[in-house]
């Protein structure tokens, strides 16, 4: 597209200020800016801004004017209290895995900035005795699950494959790919680990004008974890004709498990969750944990009008937050943990309603160029906005939605905060994972002396299975177990 055509297009969109410095740019800088302007769907950016502002205004209306927020209806949610049902769901899920019908989407675009690290968060070592990263733990869970499915359904070794689609971001992609390569993909076949990249959106002023990061470059930010959906349609890398969706189709994947990288307890491709969702014939499902207290700052899966939705804690009144059922459980208790099931049919449908999704506004301090002086400005207070979609924004568009409530201590320990914070930090992640391994051993009939810490590799046990040989043993030494036979040395 010529610069004249681009200029007219941006004038029509009332965003022609982006060409303020054009005449002062070098030929290389002009090419850089032109490529960005050419690739950017500026009309879509304007629509997203208008819809986001409108949605925010609607959300601020008094409750009487907005859609009523109600707890999940009877039958929409089940919890893992019935062991017979759990075994039934696990069998259904493992069977789907054994047939090659399951894939995994990992949202791993974030950096460990809050943790004092510039590396991708999945590279982080939470301080386990093995010093394995979050990425390694999750890779080994996939490897173990493949083995469990092969054994259960008498498949030859290497016959069951769960492809892993790893969503990175611009700043983390290269380092993530290098980390996997350096670590030989943690034992997985590199052909079954597919990297793709989260999209970006321009940063805007409060009035919706696109900000310049420098005279020849637009300021951009990741489009939120809800950018997952558009990213599954985008080329896997520049020039590629393949996408995540086309790869899922090629592999004949029917079901997808999606989750965030920062949960050290995540059961990747959890066969119980998969089996539950398949049995319920859900096109989309959410795994949740009970809220720890009425005041816990967590969004809950609930209903807004007649649609399933994640309702932020700030949108629920004190009375609603404290309301309890006759059983004593909180009415609004389904804590959202960004752990979802989809059919690939549903993932392919998202594009048809994506324009109806309202982006969320995050007001931030955004460095930018002063259009009059050309000087770089680092603001001391929020001066603009980043627009984000959340992964749960698709919930209202599902036809058959289901919720599975699981135990927090077994499945959710997020890594959000700096070391020493005291909650959701590396120390609590380490504590929660090692406590789970202790429970695995005790459930198998073993005892651990006080102070003994045993780390069990996911390659040995995915969820406590395969530990029958420890029955009656008393463990007196701490250690790392990479093979079942190594447990004997810790007695």
PDB file of N, CA and C in Angstrom, residues 41-79:
ATOM      1  N   UNK A  41      -4.979  -3.163  11.444  1.00  0.00           N
ATOM      2  CA  UNK A  41      -6.385  -2.942  11.065  1.00  0.00           C
ATOM      3  C   UNK A  41      -6.909  -1.798  11.943  1.00  0.00           C
ATOM      4  N   UNK A  42      -6.663  -0.569  11.486  1.00  0.00           N
ATOM      5  CA  UNK A  42      -6.960   0.599  12.314  1.00  0.00           C
ATOM      6  C   UNK A  42      -8.462   0.762  12.550  1.00  0.00           C
ATOM      7  N   UNK A  43      -9.271   0.352  11.558  1.00  0.00           N
ATOM      8  CA  UNK A  43     -10.729   0.442  11.740  1.00  0.00           C
ATOM      9  C   UNK A  43     -11.180  -0.494  12.867  1.00  0.00           C
ATOM     10  N   UNK A  44     -10.561  -1.693  12.927  1.00  0.00           N
ATOM     11  CA  UNK A  44     -10.878  -2.638  14.013  1.00  0.00           C
ATOM     12  C   UNK A  44     -10.464  -2.047  15.360  1.00  0.00           C
ATOM     13  N   UNK A  45      -9.300  -1.392  15.411  1.00  0.00           N
ATOM     14  CA  UNK A  45      -8.840  -0.775  16.663  1.00  0.00           C
ATOM     15  C   UNK A  45      -9.864   0.250  17.147  1.00  0.00           C
ATOM     16  N   UNK A  46     -10.375   1.066  16.223  1.00  0.00           N
ATOM     17  CA  UNK A  46     -11.393   2.063  16.592  1.00  0.00           C
ATOM     18  C   UNK A  46     -12.666   1.395  17.110  1.00  0.00           C
ATOM     19  N   UNK A  47     -13.070   0.287  16.459  1.00  0.00           N
ATOM     20  CA  UNK A  47     -14.277  -0.431  16.907  1.00  0.00           C
ATOM     21  C   UNK A  47     -14.062  -1.029  18.301  1.00  0.00           C
ATOM     22  N   UNK A  48     -12.887  -1.610  18.519  1.00  0.00           N
ATOM     23  CA  UNK A  48     -12.578  -2.221  19.822  1.00  0.00           C
ATOM     24  C   UNK A  48     -12.614  -1.168  20.922  1.00  0.00           C
ATOM     25  N   UNK A  49     -12.005  -0.001  20.630  1.00  0.00           N
ATOM     26  CA  UNK A  49     -11.996   1.086  21.623  1.00  0.00           C
ATOM     27  C   UNK A  49     -13.422   1.512  21.970  1.00  0.00           C
ATOM     28  N   UNK A  50     -14.240   1.742  20.940  1.00  0.00           N
ATOM     29  CA  UNK A  50     -15.617   2.212  21.177  1.00  0.00           C
ATOM     30  C   UNK A  50     -16.411   1.184  21.982  1.00  0.00           C
ATOM     31  N   UNK A  51     -16.251  -0.090  21.643  1.00  0.00           N
ATOM     32  CA  UNK A  51     -16.998  -1.136  22.339  1.00  0.00           C
ATOM     33  C   UNK A  51     -16.510  -1.274  23.781  1.00  0.00           C
ATOM     34  N   UNK A  52     -15.200  -1.156  23.997  1.00  0.00           N
ATOM     35  CA  UNK A  52     -14.636  -1.279  25.345  1.00  0.00           C
ATOM     36  C   UNK A  52     -15.142  -0.161  26.255  1.00  0.00           C
ATOM     37  N   UNK A  53     -15.161   1.062  25.723  1.00  0.00           N
ATOM     38  CA  UNK A  53     -15.643   2.204  26.512  1.00  0.00           C
ATOM     39  C   UNK A  53     -17.130   2.041  26.812  1.00  0.00           C
ATOM     40  N   UNK A  54     -17.884   1.605  25.828  1.00  0.00           N
ATOM     41  CA  UNK A  54     -19.328   1.399  26.007  1.00  0.00           C
ATOM     42  C   UNK A  54     -19.596   0.312  27.050  1.00  0.00           C
ATOM     43  N   UNK A  55     -18.840  -0.792  26.980  1.00  0.00           N
ATOM     44  CA  UNK A  55     -19.033  -1.896  27.928  1.00  0.00           C
ATOM     45  C   UNK A  55     -18.678  -1.457  29.342  1.00  0.00           C
ATOM     46  N   UNK A  56     -17.627  -0.644  29.458  1.00  0.00           N
ATOM     47  CA  UNK A  56     -17.224  -0.169  30.780  1.00  0.00           C
ATOM     48  C   UNK A  56     -18.303   0.742  31.365  1.00  0.00           C
ATOM     49  N   UNK A  57     -18.892   1.575  30.515  1.00  0.00           N
ATOM     50  CA  UNK A  57     -19.976   2.464  30.957  1.00  0.00           C
ATOM     51  C   UNK A  57     -21.179   1.647  31.430  1.00  0.00           C
ATOM     52  N   UNK A  58     -21.517   0.607  30.647  1.00  0.00           N
ATOM     53  CA  UNK A  58     -22.658  -0.257  30.999  1.00  0.00           C
ATOM     54  C   UNK A  58     -22.413  -0.963  32.327  1.00  0.00           C
ATOM     55  N   UNK A  59     -21.169  -1.425  32.514  1.00  0.00           N
ATOM     56  CA  UNK A  59     -20.841  -2.164  33.742  1.00  0.00           C
ATOM     57  C   UNK A  59     -20.957  -1.277  34.976  1.00  0.00           C
ATOM     58  N   UNK A  60     -20.801   0.041  34.787  1.00  0.00           N
ATOM     59  CA  UNK A  60     -20.852   0.963  35.930  1.00  0.00           C
ATOM     60  C   UNK A  60     -22.280   1.380  36.277  1.00  0.00           C
ATOM     61  N   UNK A  61     -23.246   0.971  35.455  1.00  0.00           N
ATOM     62  CA  UNK A  61     -24.643   1.336  35.721  1.00  0.00           C
ATOM     63  C   UNK A  61     -25.144   0.653  36.989  1.00  0.00           C
ATOM     64  N   UNK A  62     -26.132   1.241  37.657  1.00  0.00           N
ATOM     65  CA  UNK A  62     -26.708   0.597  38.837  1.00  0.00           C
ATOM     66  C   UNK A  62     -27.225  -0.799  38.502  1.00  0.00           C
ATOM     67  N   UNK A  63     -27.221  -1.673  39.510  1.00  0.00           N
ATOM     68  CA  UNK A  63     -27.607  -3.070  39.314  1.00  0.00           C
ATOM     69  C   UNK A  63     -28.972  -3.208  38.637  1.00  0.00           C
ATOM     70  N   UNK A  64     -29.883  -2.305  38.942  1.00  0.00           N
ATOM     71  CA  UNK A  64     -31.241  -2.385  38.386  1.00  0.00           C
ATOM     72  C   UNK A  64     -31.231  -2.251  36.868  1.00  0.00           C
ATOM     73  N   UNK A  65     -30.222  -1.523  36.341  1.00  0.00           N
ATOM     74  CA  UNK A  65     -30.168  -1.294  34.901  1.00  0.00           C
ATOM     75  C   UNK A  65     -29.340  -2.336  34.166  1.00  0.00           C
ATOM     76  N   UNK A  66     -28.520  -3.079  34.895  1.00  0.00           N
ATOM     77  CA  UNK A  66     -27.664  -4.077  34.251  1.00  0.00           C
ATOM     78  C   UNK A  66     -28.236  -5.473  34.466  1.00  0.00           C
ATOM     79  N   UNK A  67     -27.668  -6.447  33.760  1.00  0.00           N
ATOM     80  CA  UNK A  67     -28.161  -7.814  33.872  1.00  0.00           C
ATOM     81  C   UNK A  67     -27.901  -8.372  35.267  1.00  0.00           C
ATOM     82  N   UNK A  68     -28.876  -9.080  35.796  1.00  0.00           N
ATOM     83  CA  UNK A  68     -28.755  -9.638  37.143  1.00  0.00           C
ATOM     84  C   UNK A  68     -27.656 -10.694  37.182  1.00  0.00           C
ATOM     85  N   UNK A  69     -26.901 -10.690  38.292  1.00  0.00           N
ATOM     86  CA  UNK A  69     -25.846 -11.677  38.515  1.00  0.00           C
ATOM     87  C   UNK A  69     -26.388 -12.727  39.484  1.00  0.00           C
ATOM     88  N   UNK A  70     -26.354 -13.991  39.056  1.00  0.00           N
ATOM     89  CA  UNK A  70     -26.887 -15.071  39.890  1.00  0.00           C
ATOM     90  C   UNK A  70     -25.884 -16.215  39.958  1.00  0.00           C
ATOM     91  N   UNK A  71     -25.966 -17.040  41.016  1.00  0.00           N
ATOM     92  CA  UNK A  71     -25.051 -18.191  41.120  1.00  0.00           C
ATOM     93  C   UNK A  71     -25.313 -19.201  40.000  1.00  0.00           C
ATOM     94  N   UNK A  72     -24.406 -20.132  39.848  1.00  0.00           N
ATOM     95  CA  UNK A  72     -24.579 -21.179  38.842  1.00  0.00           C
ATOM     96  C   UNK A  72     -25.868 -21.956  39.106  1.00  0.00           C
ATOM     97  N   UNK A  73     -26.625 -22.270  38.065  1.00  0.00           N
ATOM     98  CA  UNK A  73     -27.862 -23.024  38.279  1.00  0.00           C
ATOM     99  C   UNK A  73     -27.579 -24.467  38.680  1.00  0.00           C
ATOM    100  N   UNK A  74     -28.577 -25.102  39.263  1.00  0.00           N
ATOM    101  CA  UNK A  74     -28.479 -26.501  39.671  1.00  0.00           C
ATOM    102  C   UNK A  74     -28.094 -27.357  38.470  1.00  0.00           C
ATOM    103  N   UNK A  75     -27.118 -28.236  38.653  1.00  0.00           N
ATOM    104  CA  UNK A  75     -26.748 -29.157  37.582  1.00  0.00           C
ATOM    105  C   UNK A  75     -25.658 -28.661  36.663  1.00  0.00           C
ATOM    106  N   UNK A  76     -25.345 -27.356  36.721  1.00  0.00           N
ATOM    107  CA  UNK A  76     -24.298 -26.817  35.839  1.00  0.00           C
ATOM    108  C   UNK A  76     -22.910 -27.160  36.362  1.00  0.00           C
ATOM    109  N   UNK A  77     -22.830 -27.466  37.659  1.00  0.00           N
ATOM    110  CA  UNK A  77     -21.536 -27.720  38.293  1.00  0.00           C
ATOM    111  C   UNK A  77     -21.570 -29.027  39.073  1.00  0.00           C
ATOM    112  N   UNK A  78     -20.464 -29.750  39.036  1.00  0.00           N
ATOM    113  CA  UNK A  78     -20.294 -30.924  39.884  1.00  0.00           C
ATOM    114  C   UNK A  78     -18.934 -30.844  40.555  1.00  0.00           C
ATOM    115  N   UNK A  79     -18.793 -31.532  41.685  1.00  0.00           N
ATOM    116  CA  UNK A  79     -17.506 -31.515  42.383  1.00  0.00           C
ATOM    117  C   UNK A  79     -16.963 -32.927  42.496  1.00  0.00           C
TER     118      UNK A  79
END
